[in-house]
Amino acid sequence: MLDGILIGLSTAMMPTNLMMVMVGCFIGTFIGMLPGLGPISAIALMIPVTYGLDPSSGMILMAGVYYGAIFGGSTSSILINAPGCSSTVVTAFDGYPLAQKGQAGKALALAAYSSFTGGTLSAIMLLVAAPALAKVSLSFQSSDYFALMLVGLSAVAAFAGKGQVLKAWMMTILGLMLATVGIDKGIGVERFTFGLTDLMDGFSFLLLAMATFALGETLMGILKPEKDTAGAENSALSEIGSMKISKEEIKEVAPVALRSSILGFFIGVLPGAGATIAAFLSYGLERNLAPKDKKEEFGKGSLRGLVAPESANNAASSGSFVPLLTLGIPGSGTTAIMLGALISYGIQPGPRLFVDNPEIFWSVIISMYVGNVVLIILNLPLIPYISKLLAVPRTVLLPMIIFFSITGVYLVSFNTIDVFIMIAIAMVAILLRLANFPLAPLLLGFILGGLMEENLRRSLMISDGELSFILERPITLTFTIISVLVLVAPVLLTILNRYRVKKAKLVEKVG
Amino acid sequence: MQSSNFSLLNRDRVSGLIFLVVCFVYGYQTTQIQLFPGDEYEAFTARTLPYLLTAAGIVMSLLLIVMSPNSSCPSNSCEFDSSDEKHMNWKLLGAFIVLMTAYGFGLTWLGFVLATSLFLMVGFWLLGERRKAVLFGASFPFVILFWLLLTQALDIYLEPGYLFLSLLGS
């Protein structure tokens, strides 16, 4: 392990990679501060840039963008109550009231220090957990992988928002369907190409990610114009107040940061859960644990209420790298995009990554820590200047983002057909958004589709076409049971809730 | 139909129906995938996963159609509801889609610099930007700098448009 850490350190500390972390954090913070554009879009926009880099630098850049985007999202949550992404919604609960009390500087500093604590603790936990899990998963066979992918896909659907479970499943299936377009890698026959040579290679992952997120979100911004927040953010920043935090305050929030980081990390590790759920859960936990007088402060500018979600969402972001790096299963939409990028580099994520490409494995982990340091040393003092960039009016910003999305895809294939396919997919993505279908499961299904089919094929071939392979290996069986439970649990809960409501109504009537 | 909130054919059911049609088309196309002689004895063919997905897709769409409550957004849990629709600017979105499509053709016919500059300029204008300094300043100079970066610094070859090729006769 020490060898690996040293390899990671030497790769992450290379001047080019240090620059990648800084640039990534800076760009991520900027994009994260734009309401409506989250980490997924920020990373999608970066993919074409990373194609020109070596895989380690590319992954380091994307990890930096991920952190930066979450940090940027917190900034806009605190200053103007406009979360840049869903994982920073909870930050606004207490961050914004603090800013209204004239303590925006303190809130920003606390958010940065909490993020740093969350990031640091989770990087340490990742350092221990990832290699251990990678070693265990080296014994995995095709059937185990197939079952594991089922867990990943079902979990993502299960963690979808209220009333969206069924829709998330449908989007996963649509993603899997899209993954079957093109020449079948196992047998070599064309599937769903309609005789078009442009479809023989299947849909490009980059095109799909750009169309559904970067382009889709920007076009949603045009369809449903939001208030231009650049002015509000600038004026809020002109009077942020002191960034100093007293010793008593540190004493009060330190245990909160510690608890939330640990909770956040473990939630991040679960496939499908992620920063948003981690932030909500830690906020709820801290509110319950707080003494009575402190409990009343929640929602009115509580320091604990700000520190808890900030530590948890950063720790969860790092945690979501565990299944990605060790099992090749993305834990969230953002890591799904990173998985796609790794596959595009010709690298097979999974347990072998730890053995075959230790420099990528370790440098990503080390760079996470570097990213946290960069955020606290560079981005925190630079926040007023970064937000100046937001003074660029939306009238200029939106066409620029569309241009970067289209050019990003065009410069990889130099084929204008891709531009037209991208526009068509973006239109479908808008309709799906309007019908409240989550799009992250679609991307996840698409990315995992090829791998899942390959492993199912191998498993069935080995077991001579018998589905008994599910029962033969304990790991496969365990994963299959987990995925069935994850699939059935939301339906059972819904039925149970309906039964409870009916029962309560009956009791009311009788009463 | 009692009110706008109560409808048998709400957004969820329409989505479910569309997805059902997509699954049927996908299922039909699955039957058209070529099989090699002897494939019928194989445990796994190119059709296996698509058949499974078709079946799963049909079940899911039927569940959505059947289980969907009569209001599209029963618990205010939706990202968008009908009240949002009033504020949606479909005309502007349509204009941008036409603009992006024209940009796609422009890349082939006008070349990168001219097509991109025009795309940006019209895009700014569509969103309400009327300052000439921004309209021209943020489009042509920016795109020329970007083009120089791509062609000179990154050594990426960008074809001139067909229009220029035919005018220059090469």
Short mmCIF file of C-alpha atoms in Angstrom, two decimals, chain A:
data_model
loop_
_atom_site.label_atom_id
_atom_site.label_comp_id
_atom_site.label_asym_id
_atom_site.label_seq_id
_atom_site.Cartn_x
_atom_site.Cartn_y
_atom_site.Cartn_z
CA MET A 1 0.00 0.00 0.00
CA LEU A 2 2.87 2.33 0.86
CA ASP A 3 4.30 1.80 -2.62
CA GLY A 4 0.95 2.73 -4.08
CA ILE A 5 0.67 5.86 -1.96
CA LEU A 6 4.15 6.90 -3.07
CA ILE A 7 3.26 6.29 -6.74
CA GLY A 8 0.08 8.31 -6.23
CA LEU A 9 1.96 11.10 -4.47
CA SER A 10 4.58 11.36 -7.18
CA THR A 11 1.90 11.42 -9.90
CA ALA A 12 -0.39 13.85 -8.10
CA MET A 13 2.49 16.18 -7.20
CA MET A 14 3.70 16.49 -10.76
CA PRO A 15 3.48 20.18 -11.73
CA THR A 16 1.05 19.41 -14.58
CA ASN A 17 -1.27 17.49 -12.27
CA LEU A 18 -1.08 20.12 -9.54
CA MET A 19 -2.09 22.64 -12.15
CA MET A 20 -4.94 20.34 -13.21
CA VAL A 21 -6.27 20.26 -9.63
CA MET A 22 -6.09 24.04 -9.36
CA VAL A 23 -7.68 24.66 -12.77
CA GLY A 24 -10.32 22.01 -12.03
CA CYS A 25 -11.23 23.51 -8.66
CA PHE A 26 -11.34 26.99 -10.14
CA ILE A 27 -13.53 26.04 -13.13
CA GLY A 28 -15.70 23.81 -10.93
CA THR A 29 -16.26 26.61 -8.43
CA PHE A 30 -17.26 28.98 -11.23
CA ILE A 31 -19.67 26.53 -12.88
CA GLY A 32 -21.02 25.37 -9.51
CA MET A 33 -21.92 28.96 -8.64
CA LEU A 34 -24.16 29.20 -11.71
CA PRO A 35 -27.66 28.20 -10.61
CA GLY A 36 -28.96 25.31 -12.69
CA LEU A 37 -25.57 23.90 -13.65
CA GLY A 38 -24.38 21.18 -11.30
CA PRO A 39 -21.27 19.00 -11.00
CA ILE A 40 -22.52 16.57 -13.68
CA SER A 41 -22.68 19.32 -16.31
CA ALA A 42 -19.38 20.79 -15.14
CA ILE A 43 -17.65 17.43 -15.58
CA ALA A 44 -19.41 16.71 -18.88
CA LEU A 45 -18.09 20.01 -20.24
CA MET A 46 -14.58 18.99 -19.20
CA ILE A 47 -14.54 15.57 -20.93
CA PRO A 48 -13.41 16.82 -24.37
CA VAL A 49 -10.58 18.75 -22.68
CA THR A 50 -9.40 15.64 -20.84
CA TYR A 51 -9.20 13.57 -24.05
CA GLY A 52 -5.95 15.36 -24.86
CA LEU A 53 -4.46 14.51 -21.44
CA ASP A 54 -3.10 11.30 -20.01
CA PRO A 55 -5.69 9.35 -17.97
CA SER A 56 -4.28 10.34 -14.55
CA SER A 57 -4.28 14.05 -15.37
CA GLY A 58 -7.75 13.76 -16.90
CA MET A 59 -9.18 12.06 -13.83
CA ILE A 60 -7.44 14.53 -11.52
CA LEU A 61 -8.89 17.45 -13.48
CA MET A 62 -12.38 15.98 -13.30
CA ALA A 63 -12.07 15.26 -9.56
CA GLY A 64 -11.02 18.89 -9.04
CA VAL A 65 -14.01 20.10 -11.03
CA TYR A 66 -16.28 17.87 -8.91
CA TYR A 67 -15.07 19.38 -5.63
CA GLY A 68 -15.02 22.88 -7.03
CA ALA A 69 -18.60 22.55 -8.28
CA ILE A 70 -19.87 21.43 -4.87
CA PHE A 71 -17.94 24.26 -3.20
CA GLY A 72 -19.28 26.78 -5.73
CA GLY A 73 -22.80 25.47 -5.15
CA SER A 74 -22.43 26.12 -1.43
CA THR A 75 -21.30 29.68 -2.09
CA SER A 76 -24.40 30.59 -4.08
CA SER A 77 -26.56 28.77 -1.49
CA ILE A 78 -25.13 30.89 1.33
CA LEU A 79 -25.01 34.22 -0.46
CA ILE A 80 -28.23 34.32 -2.42
CA ASN A 81 -30.19 31.23 -1.37
CA ALA A 82 -29.79 29.77 -4.90
CA PRO A 83 -28.14 26.35 -4.62
CA GLY A 84 -25.97 25.55 -7.62
CA CYS A 85 -26.68 21.82 -7.21
CA SER A 86 -29.01 19.58 -5.20
CA SER A 87 -26.35 18.53 -2.69
CA THR A 88 -26.01 22.11 -1.45
CA VAL A 89 -29.73 22.74 -0.97
CA VAL A 90 -29.42 21.93 2.76
CA THR A 91 -26.50 24.37 3.07
CA ALA A 92 -28.92 27.19 2.29
CA PHE A 93 -31.17 26.26 5.26
CA ASP A 94 -28.77 27.87 7.73
CA GLY A 95 -26.15 29.43 5.47
CA TYR A 96 -28.51 31.98 3.96
CA PRO A 97 -29.98 33.13 7.32
CA LEU A 98 -26.38 33.61 8.52
CA ALA A 99 -25.64 35.74 5.44
CA GLN A 100 -28.78 37.77 6.13
CA LYS A 101 -27.49 38.43 9.65
CA GLY A 102 -24.37 39.96 8.06
CA GLN A 103 -22.24 36.87 8.77
CA ALA A 104 -21.80 35.70 5.17
CA GLY A 105 -18.00 35.72 5.56
CA LYS A 106 -18.17 33.48 8.60
CA ALA A 107 -20.66 31.18 6.86
CA LEU A 108 -18.43 30.90 3.77
CA ALA A 109 -15.35 30.21 5.88
CA LEU A 110 -17.19 27.62 7.98
CA ALA A 111 -18.51 25.95 4.83
CA ALA A 112 -14.98 25.82 3.41
CA TYR A 113 -13.45 24.44 6.64
CA SER A 114 -16.24 21.86 6.97
CA SER A 115 -15.78 20.81 3.35
CA PHE A 116 -12.08 20.52 4.05
CA THR A 117 -12.69 18.37 7.13
CA GLY A 118 -15.16 16.18 5.26
CA GLY A 119 -12.82 15.86 2.32
CA THR A 120 -9.77 15.12 4.47
CA LEU A 121 -11.41 12.51 6.67
CA SER A 122 -13.03 10.79 3.73
CA ALA A 123 -9.75 10.82 1.77
CA ILE A 124 -8.14 9.00 4.70
CA MET A 125 -11.03 6.53 4.89
CA LEU A 126 -10.82 6.07 1.11
CA LEU A 127 -7.12 5.39 1.44
CA VAL A 128 -7.89 2.49 3.78
CA ALA A 129 -11.18 1.24 2.37
CA ALA A 130 -10.48 1.32 -1.36
CA PRO A 131 -7.45 -0.99 -1.48
CA ALA A 132 -9.08 -3.41 0.98
CA LEU A 133 -12.24 -3.57 -1.11
CA ALA A 134 -10.21 -3.80 -4.32
CA LYS A 135 -8.32 -6.81 -2.93
CA VAL A 136 -11.56 -8.55 -1.96
CA SER A 137 -13.12 -7.84 -5.32
CA LEU A 138 -10.16 -9.38 -7.15
CA SER A 139 -11.83 -12.73 -6.48
CA PHE A 140 -14.99 -11.61 -8.29
CA GLN A 141 -16.15 -13.60 -11.31
CA SER A 142 -18.46 -12.63 -14.18
CA SER A 143 -21.59 -13.71 -12.33
CA ASP A 144 -20.58 -11.61 -9.30
CA TYR A 145 -20.03 -8.61 -11.55
CA PHE A 146 -23.36 -9.08 -13.23
CA ALA A 147 -25.13 -9.24 -9.86
CA LEU A 148 -23.13 -6.26 -8.59
CA MET A 149 -24.19 -4.19 -11.58
CA LEU A 150 -27.78 -5.15 -10.85
CA VAL A 151 -27.27 -3.78 -7.32
CA GLY A 152 -25.82 -0.55 -8.70
CA LEU A 153 -28.63 -0.02 -11.19
CA SER A 154 -31.42 -0.94 -8.79
CA ALA A 155 -29.95 1.21 -6.01
CA VAL A 156 -29.81 4.28 -8.23
CA ALA A 157 -33.46 3.83 -9.02
CA ALA A 158 -34.34 3.18 -5.39
CA PHE A 159 -32.69 6.38 -4.22
CA ALA A 160 -34.57 8.46 -6.78
CA GLY A 161 -36.84 11.19 -5.47
CA LYS A 162 -40.29 10.65 -4.02
CA GLY A 163 -42.65 9.24 -6.65
CA GLN A 164 -39.84 8.84 -9.13
CA VAL A 165 -38.75 5.24 -8.46
CA LEU A 166 -40.69 3.77 -11.36
CA LYS A 167 -39.51 6.53 -13.66
CA ALA A 168 -35.92 5.98 -12.57
CA TRP A 169 -36.24 2.28 -13.44
CA MET A 170 -37.65 3.21 -16.84
CA MET A 171 -34.75 5.56 -17.46
CA THR A 172 -32.28 2.83 -16.46
CA ILE A 173 -33.91 0.48 -18.97
CA LEU A 174 -33.82 3.19 -21.66
CA GLY A 175 -30.11 3.69 -20.94
CA LEU A 176 -29.52 -0.06 -21.24
CA MET A 177 -31.49 -0.05 -24.50
CA LEU A 178 -29.34 2.76 -25.90
CA ALA A 179 -26.24 0.79 -24.93
CA THR A 180 -27.34 -2.07 -27.21
CA VAL A 181 -27.27 0.15 -30.32
CA GLY A 182 -24.35 -0.62 -32.64
CA ILE A 183 -22.30 -3.69 -33.44
CA ASP A 184 -22.63 -6.34 -30.75
CA LYS A 185 -19.17 -6.79 -29.27
CA GLY A 186 -19.62 -10.47 -28.47
CA ILE A 187 -21.02 -11.78 -31.75
CA GLY A 188 -20.33 -8.98 -34.21
CA VAL A 189 -23.81 -8.42 -35.63
CA GLU A 190 -25.44 -5.05 -36.12
CA ARG A 191 -28.21 -4.11 -33.70
CA PHE A 192 -30.66 -1.22 -34.09
CA THR A 193 -28.43 0.61 -36.59
CA PHE A 194 -31.12 0.86 -39.31
CA GLY A 195 -28.31 0.47 -41.83
CA LEU A 196 -26.72 3.78 -40.80
CA THR A 197 -22.93 3.61 -40.64
CA ASP A 198 -22.92 6.47 -38.10
CA LEU A 199 -24.72 4.21 -35.62
CA MET A 200 -22.45 1.18 -36.05
CA ASP A 201 -20.19 2.26 -33.19
CA GLY A 202 -23.26 2.97 -31.08
CA PHE A 203 -23.96 6.25 -29.35
CA SER A 204 -20.95 8.10 -28.07
CA PHE A 205 -20.88 8.37 -24.29
CA LEU A 206 -19.61 11.95 -24.55
CA LEU A 207 -22.45 12.90 -26.88
CA LEU A 208 -25.06 11.41 -24.57
CA ALA A 209 -23.59 13.03 -21.43
CA MET A 210 -23.28 16.42 -23.12
CA ALA A 211 -26.74 16.27 -24.67
CA THR A 212 -28.59 15.16 -21.54
CA PHE A 213 -26.76 17.32 -19.00
CA ALA A 214 -24.64 20.23 -20.29
CA LEU A 215 -26.83 21.05 -23.31
CA GLY A 216 -30.06 19.84 -21.73
CA GLU A 217 -29.63 21.96 -18.59
CA THR A 218 -28.65 25.04 -20.61
CA LEU A 219 -31.65 24.67 -22.89
CA MET A 220 -33.85 24.27 -19.80
CA GLY A 221 -32.38 27.58 -18.62
CA ILE A 222 -33.55 29.12 -21.90
CA LEU A 223 -36.98 27.49 -21.74
CA LYS A 224 -37.54 28.41 -18.13
CA PRO A 225 -35.48 31.55 -17.60
CA GLU A 226 -34.24 32.00 -14.07
CA LYS A 227 -33.46 35.31 -12.49
CA ASP A 228 -30.00 36.60 -13.41
CA THR A 229 -28.31 36.22 -10.03
CA ALA A 230 -24.94 37.69 -10.96
CA GLY A 231 -25.83 41.16 -9.63
CA ALA A 232 -27.31 39.82 -6.39
CA GLU A 233 -24.27 37.64 -5.80
CA ASN A 234 -21.90 40.53 -6.40
CA SER A 235 -23.73 42.85 -4.04
CA ALA A 236 -23.90 40.09 -1.41
CA LEU A 237 -20.17 39.62 -1.71
CA SER A 238 -19.43 43.29 -1.23
CA GLU A 239 -20.58 43.04 2.40
CA ILE A 240 -19.69 39.52 3.52
CA GLY A 241 -18.23 40.59 6.84
CA SER A 242 -15.39 38.94 8.72
CA MET A 243 -14.28 35.39 7.90
CA LYS A 244 -12.90 34.81 11.40
CA ILE A 245 -14.22 31.97 13.52
CA SER A 246 -13.82 32.00 17.30
CA LYS A 247 -12.36 29.15 19.40
CA GLU A 248 -15.74 28.50 21.03
CA GLU A 249 -17.37 28.18 17.66
CA ILE A 250 -14.70 25.73 16.51
CA LYS A 251 -15.21 23.71 19.70
CA GLU A 252 -18.94 23.64 19.07
CA VAL A 253 -18.80 22.50 15.45
CA ALA A 254 -15.75 20.17 15.49
CA PRO A 255 -17.67 17.07 16.68
CA VAL A 256 -20.45 17.89 14.20
CA ALA A 257 -17.95 17.96 11.34
CA LEU A 258 -16.43 14.68 12.49
CA ARG A 259 -19.77 12.85 12.79
CA SER A 260 -21.12 14.22 9.53
CA SER A 261 -17.94 13.34 7.64
CA ILE A 262 -18.08 9.72 8.75
CA LEU A 263 -21.80 9.47 8.01
CA GLY A 264 -21.33 11.22 4.65
CA PHE A 265 -18.52 8.91 3.60
CA PHE A 266 -20.50 5.74 4.26
CA ILE A 267 -23.56 7.09 2.49
CA GLY A 268 -21.38 8.11 -0.45
CA VAL A 269 -20.02 4.57 -0.69
CA LEU A 270 -23.54 3.18 -1.21
CA PRO A 271 -24.28 3.02 -4.91
CA GLY A 272 -27.04 5.42 -5.81
CA ALA A 273 -27.11 7.38 -2.57
CA GLY A 274 -24.78 10.35 -2.66
CA ALA A 275 -24.02 13.86 -1.58
CA THR A 276 -27.64 15.09 -1.49
CA ILE A 277 -28.93 12.26 0.70
CA ALA A 278 -25.82 12.53 2.89
CA ALA A 279 -26.40 16.26 3.40
CA PHE A 280 -30.07 15.79 4.34
CA LEU A 281 -29.38 12.87 6.69
CA SER A 282 -26.53 14.58 8.52
CA TYR A 283 -28.60 17.73 8.94
CA GLY A 284 -31.44 15.68 10.44
CA LEU A 285 -29.07 13.76 12.67
CA GLU A 286 -27.43 16.91 14.04
CA ARG A 287 -30.78 18.55 14.67
CA ASN A 288 -31.80 15.53 16.72
CA LEU A 289 -28.52 15.40 18.61
CA ALA A 290 -28.34 19.13 19.39
CA PRO A 291 -29.23 20.42 22.89
CA LYS A 292 -32.66 22.06 23.15
CA ASP A 293 -31.46 25.68 22.89
CA LYS A 294 -29.27 24.87 19.88
CA LYS A 295 -32.04 22.83 18.25
CA GLU A 296 -34.19 25.95 18.01
CA GLU A 297 -31.46 27.71 16.02
CA PHE A 298 -31.74 25.23 13.15
CA GLY A 299 -33.14 26.98 10.09
CA LYS A 300 -32.38 30.39 11.58
CA GLY A 301 -28.63 30.46 11.08
CA SER A 302 -27.28 27.58 13.14
CA LEU A 303 -23.57 26.92 12.78
CA ARG A 304 -24.17 23.19 13.36
CA GLY A 305 -26.83 23.24 10.63
CA LEU A 306 -24.32 24.67 8.20
CA VAL A 307 -21.36 22.50 9.13
CA ALA A 308 -23.24 19.17 9.06
CA PRO A 309 -24.38 19.17 5.40
CA GLU A 310 -21.15 20.76 4.18
CA SER A 311 -18.95 18.10 5.81
CA ALA A 312 -21.30 15.32 4.74
CA ASN A 313 -21.67 16.30 1.09
CA ASN A 314 -17.92 16.58 0.59
CA ALA A 315 -17.25 13.31 2.39
CA ALA A 316 -19.95 11.61 0.30
CA SER A 317 -18.35 12.93 -2.90
CA SER A 318 -15.12 11.17 -1.93
CA GLY A 319 -17.03 8.11 -0.76
CA SER A 320 -18.70 7.75 -4.15
CA PHE A 321 -15.23 7.12 -5.61
CA VAL A 322 -14.92 3.86 -3.63
CA PRO A 323 -17.32 1.78 -5.77
CA LEU A 324 -16.03 3.54 -8.90
CA LEU A 325 -12.36 2.83 -8.31
CA THR A 326 -12.67 -0.61 -6.72
CA LEU A 327 -15.64 -2.22 -8.45
CA GLY A 328 -16.12 -0.12 -11.56
CA ILE A 329 -19.65 0.70 -10.39
CA PRO A 330 -20.44 4.40 -10.24
CA GLY A 331 -22.15 5.55 -7.09
CA SER A 332 -23.69 8.68 -8.62
CA GLY A 333 -24.38 10.45 -11.92
CA THR A 334 -21.12 12.35 -11.59
CA THR A 335 -18.99 9.27 -11.04
CA ALA A 336 -20.93 7.59 -13.88
CA ILE A 337 -19.54 10.24 -16.21
CA MET A 338 -16.06 9.63 -14.81
CA LEU A 339 -16.50 5.90 -15.40
CA GLY A 340 -17.42 6.64 -19.01
CA ALA A 341 -14.33 8.83 -19.35
CA LEU A 342 -12.12 6.03 -17.95
CA ILE A 343 -13.59 3.56 -20.44
CA SER A 344 -12.96 6.10 -23.24
CA TYR A 345 -9.29 6.19 -22.20
CA GLY A 346 -9.22 2.42 -22.75
CA ILE A 347 -8.95 1.74 -19.03
CA GLN A 348 -11.13 -0.92 -17.46
CA PRO A 349 -12.32 0.35 -14.08
CA GLY A 350 -12.76 -2.29 -11.42
CA PRO A 351 -10.54 -4.36 -9.14
CA ARG A 352 -7.86 -4.67 -11.83
CA LEU A 353 -7.42 -0.88 -11.87
CA PHE A 354 -5.70 -1.17 -8.52
CA VAL A 355 -3.26 -3.71 -9.98
CA ASP A 356 -2.92 -2.60 -13.62
CA ASN A 357 -3.01 1.19 -13.29
CA PRO A 358 -1.94 1.95 -9.72
CA GLU A 359 -0.84 5.45 -10.74
CA ILE A 360 -4.43 6.36 -11.68
CA PHE A 361 -5.94 4.66 -8.65
CA TRP A 362 -3.65 6.32 -6.13
CA SER A 363 -3.17 9.66 -7.81
CA VAL A 364 -6.94 10.25 -7.90
CA ILE A 365 -7.12 9.51 -4.15
CA ILE A 366 -4.15 11.75 -3.35
CA SER A 367 -5.37 14.51 -5.64
CA MET A 368 -8.66 14.56 -3.73
CA TYR A 369 -6.77 15.68 -0.71
CA VAL A 370 -4.78 18.18 -2.76
CA GLY A 371 -8.08 19.41 -4.18
CA ASN A 372 -9.38 20.09 -0.68
CA VAL A 373 -6.23 22.02 0.19
CA VAL A 374 -6.55 24.05 -3.02
CA LEU A 375 -10.15 24.86 -2.22
CA ILE A 376 -9.32 26.18 1.22
CA ILE A 377 -6.09 28.01 0.37
CA LEU A 378 -6.91 29.39 -3.05
CA ASN A 379 -10.64 29.33 -3.66
CA LEU A 380 -11.85 30.70 -0.34
CA PRO A 381 -9.88 33.97 -0.58
CA LEU A 382 -10.57 34.11 -4.31
CA ILE A 383 -14.34 33.75 -3.99
CA PRO A 384 -15.03 37.49 -4.45
CA TYR A 385 -12.97 37.45 -7.65
CA ILE A 386 -14.41 34.20 -9.01
CA SER A 387 -17.88 35.59 -8.54
CA LYS A 388 -16.87 38.62 -10.60
CA LEU A 389 -16.83 36.19 -13.52
CA LEU A 390 -20.50 35.68 -12.86
CA ALA A 391 -21.01 39.29 -13.83
CA VAL A 392 -20.93 37.96 -17.41
CA PRO A 393 -24.61 38.30 -18.31
CA ARG A 394 -26.70 35.20 -19.01
CA THR A 395 -27.34 36.53 -22.51
CA VAL A 396 -23.67 35.84 -23.24
CA LEU A 397 -23.08 32.90 -20.90
CA LEU A 398 -25.81 30.57 -22.19
CA PRO A 399 -24.83 30.67 -25.91
CA MET A 400 -21.21 30.19 -24.82
CA ILE A 401 -22.09 27.04 -22.83
CA ILE A 402 -24.08 25.72 -25.82
CA PHE A 403 -21.10 26.47 -28.05
CA PHE A 404 -18.70 24.61 -25.73
CA SER A 405 -21.08 21.63 -25.52
CA ILE A 406 -21.50 21.34 -29.30
CA THR A 407 -17.84 22.01 -30.06
CA GLY A 408 -16.78 19.51 -27.41
CA VAL A 409 -18.59 16.76 -29.28
CA TYR A 410 -17.74 18.04 -32.78
CA LEU A 411 -13.99 18.29 -32.11
CA VAL A 412 -13.84 14.62 -31.12
CA SER A 413 -15.55 13.17 -34.21
CA PHE A 414 -15.47 16.09 -36.72
CA ASN A 415 -18.81 14.76 -37.86
CA THR A 416 -21.74 17.18 -38.01
CA ILE A 417 -24.18 14.23 -37.79
CA ASP A 418 -23.14 14.04 -34.13
CA VAL A 419 -24.27 17.65 -33.68
CA PHE A 420 -27.71 16.80 -35.07
CA ILE A 421 -27.98 13.63 -32.95
CA MET A 422 -26.96 15.70 -29.93
CA ILE A 423 -29.69 18.28 -30.60
CA ALA A 424 -32.28 15.52 -31.00
CA ILE A 425 -31.20 13.84 -27.74
CA ALA A 426 -31.20 17.19 -25.93
CA MET A 427 -34.79 17.78 -27.08
CA VAL A 428 -35.83 14.36 -25.79
CA ALA A 429 -33.95 15.11 -22.54
CA ILE A 430 -35.95 18.33 -22.12
CA LEU A 431 -39.23 16.47 -22.60
CA LEU A 432 -38.11 13.85 -20.08
CA ARG A 433 -37.17 16.56 -17.58
CA LEU A 434 -40.57 18.20 -18.04
CA ALA A 435 -42.23 14.85 -17.37
CA ASN A 436 -40.10 14.57 -14.20
CA PHE A 437 -37.97 11.64 -15.37
CA PRO A 438 -34.53 11.61 -13.69
CA LEU A 439 -31.71 11.48 -16.25
CA ALA A 440 -28.78 10.21 -14.16
CA PRO A 441 -30.14 6.59 -14.21
CA LEU A 442 -30.27 6.79 -18.02
CA LEU A 443 -26.58 7.63 -18.18
CA LEU A 444 -25.77 4.96 -15.63
CA GLY A 445 -27.71 2.32 -17.58
CA PHE A 446 -25.98 3.37 -20.77
CA ILE A 447 -22.51 3.20 -19.26
CA LEU A 448 -23.03 -0.09 -17.45
CA GLY A 449 -25.05 -1.70 -20.28
CA GLY A 450 -22.09 -3.02 -22.26
CA LEU A 451 -20.29 -4.38 -19.20
CA MET A 452 -23.46 -5.94 -17.85
CA GLU A 453 -24.23 -7.74 -21.12
CA GLU A 454 -20.66 -9.01 -21.37
CA ASN A 455 -20.75 -10.44 -17.84
CA LEU A 456 -24.21 -11.93 -18.27
CA ARG A 457 -23.05 -13.58 -21.51
CA ARG A 458 -19.99 -15.08 -19.83
CA SER A 459 -21.96 -16.26 -16.80
CA LEU A 460 -24.59 -17.95 -18.95
CA MET A 461 -21.97 -19.55 -21.18
CA ILE A 462 -20.07 -20.91 -18.17
CA SER A 463 -23.25 -22.27 -16.59
CA ASP A 464 -24.38 -23.73 -19.94
CA GLY A 465 -27.37 -21.43 -20.18
CA GLU A 466 -28.69 -22.23 -16.73
CA LEU A 467 -29.75 -19.37 -14.47
CA SER A 468 -28.49 -21.48 -11.59
CA PHE A 469 -25.28 -19.42 -11.69
CA ILE A 470 -27.14 -16.98 -9.43
CA LEU A 471 -27.37 -19.61 -6.69
CA GLU A 472 -24.00 -21.25 -7.13
CA ARG A 473 -21.72 -18.50 -5.87
CA PRO A 474 -22.40 -16.92 -2.45
CA ILE A 475 -21.24 -13.45 -3.62
CA THR A 476 -23.58 -13.57 -6.65
CA LEU A 477 -26.45 -14.77 -4.50
CA THR A 478 -25.85 -12.07 -1.88
CA PHE A 479 -25.75 -9.30 -4.48
CA THR A 480 -28.85 -10.68 -6.21
CA ILE A 481 -30.77 -10.77 -2.93
CA ILE A 482 -29.65 -7.20 -2.16
CA SER A 483 -30.75 -5.95 -5.57
CA VAL A 484 -34.14 -7.69 -5.25
CA LEU A 485 -34.59 -6.14 -1.79
CA VAL A 486 -33.58 -2.73 -3.08
CA LEU A 487 -36.01 -3.11 -5.98
CA VAL A 488 -38.92 -4.31 -3.88
CA ALA A 489 -38.40 -2.08 -0.81
CA PRO A 490 -39.78 1.18 -2.31
CA VAL A 491 -42.89 -0.61 -3.61
CA LEU A 492 -43.46 -2.27 -0.24
CA LEU A 493 -42.95 1.02 1.57
CA THR A 494 -45.48 2.74 -0.70
CA ILE A 495 -48.05 0.00 -0.07
CA LEU A 496 -47.32 0.16 3.68
CA ASN A 497 -47.73 3.94 3.72
CA ARG A 498 -51.04 3.72 1.84
CA TYR A 499 -52.23 1.11 4.33
CA ARG A 500 -51.21 3.36 7.25
CA VAL A 501 -53.00 6.37 5.76
CA LYS A 502 -56.15 4.27 5.20
CA LYS A 503 -55.96 2.95 8.74
CA ALA A 504 -55.51 6.46 10.16
CA LYS A 505 -58.52 7.67 8.17
CA LEU A 506 -60.61 4.79 9.44
CA VAL A 507 -59.60 5.54 13.03
CA GLU A 508 -60.51 9.21 12.46
CA LYS A 509 -63.93 8.24 11.08
CA VAL A 510 -64.65 5.88 13.95
CA GLY A 511 -63.39 8.46 16.43
#
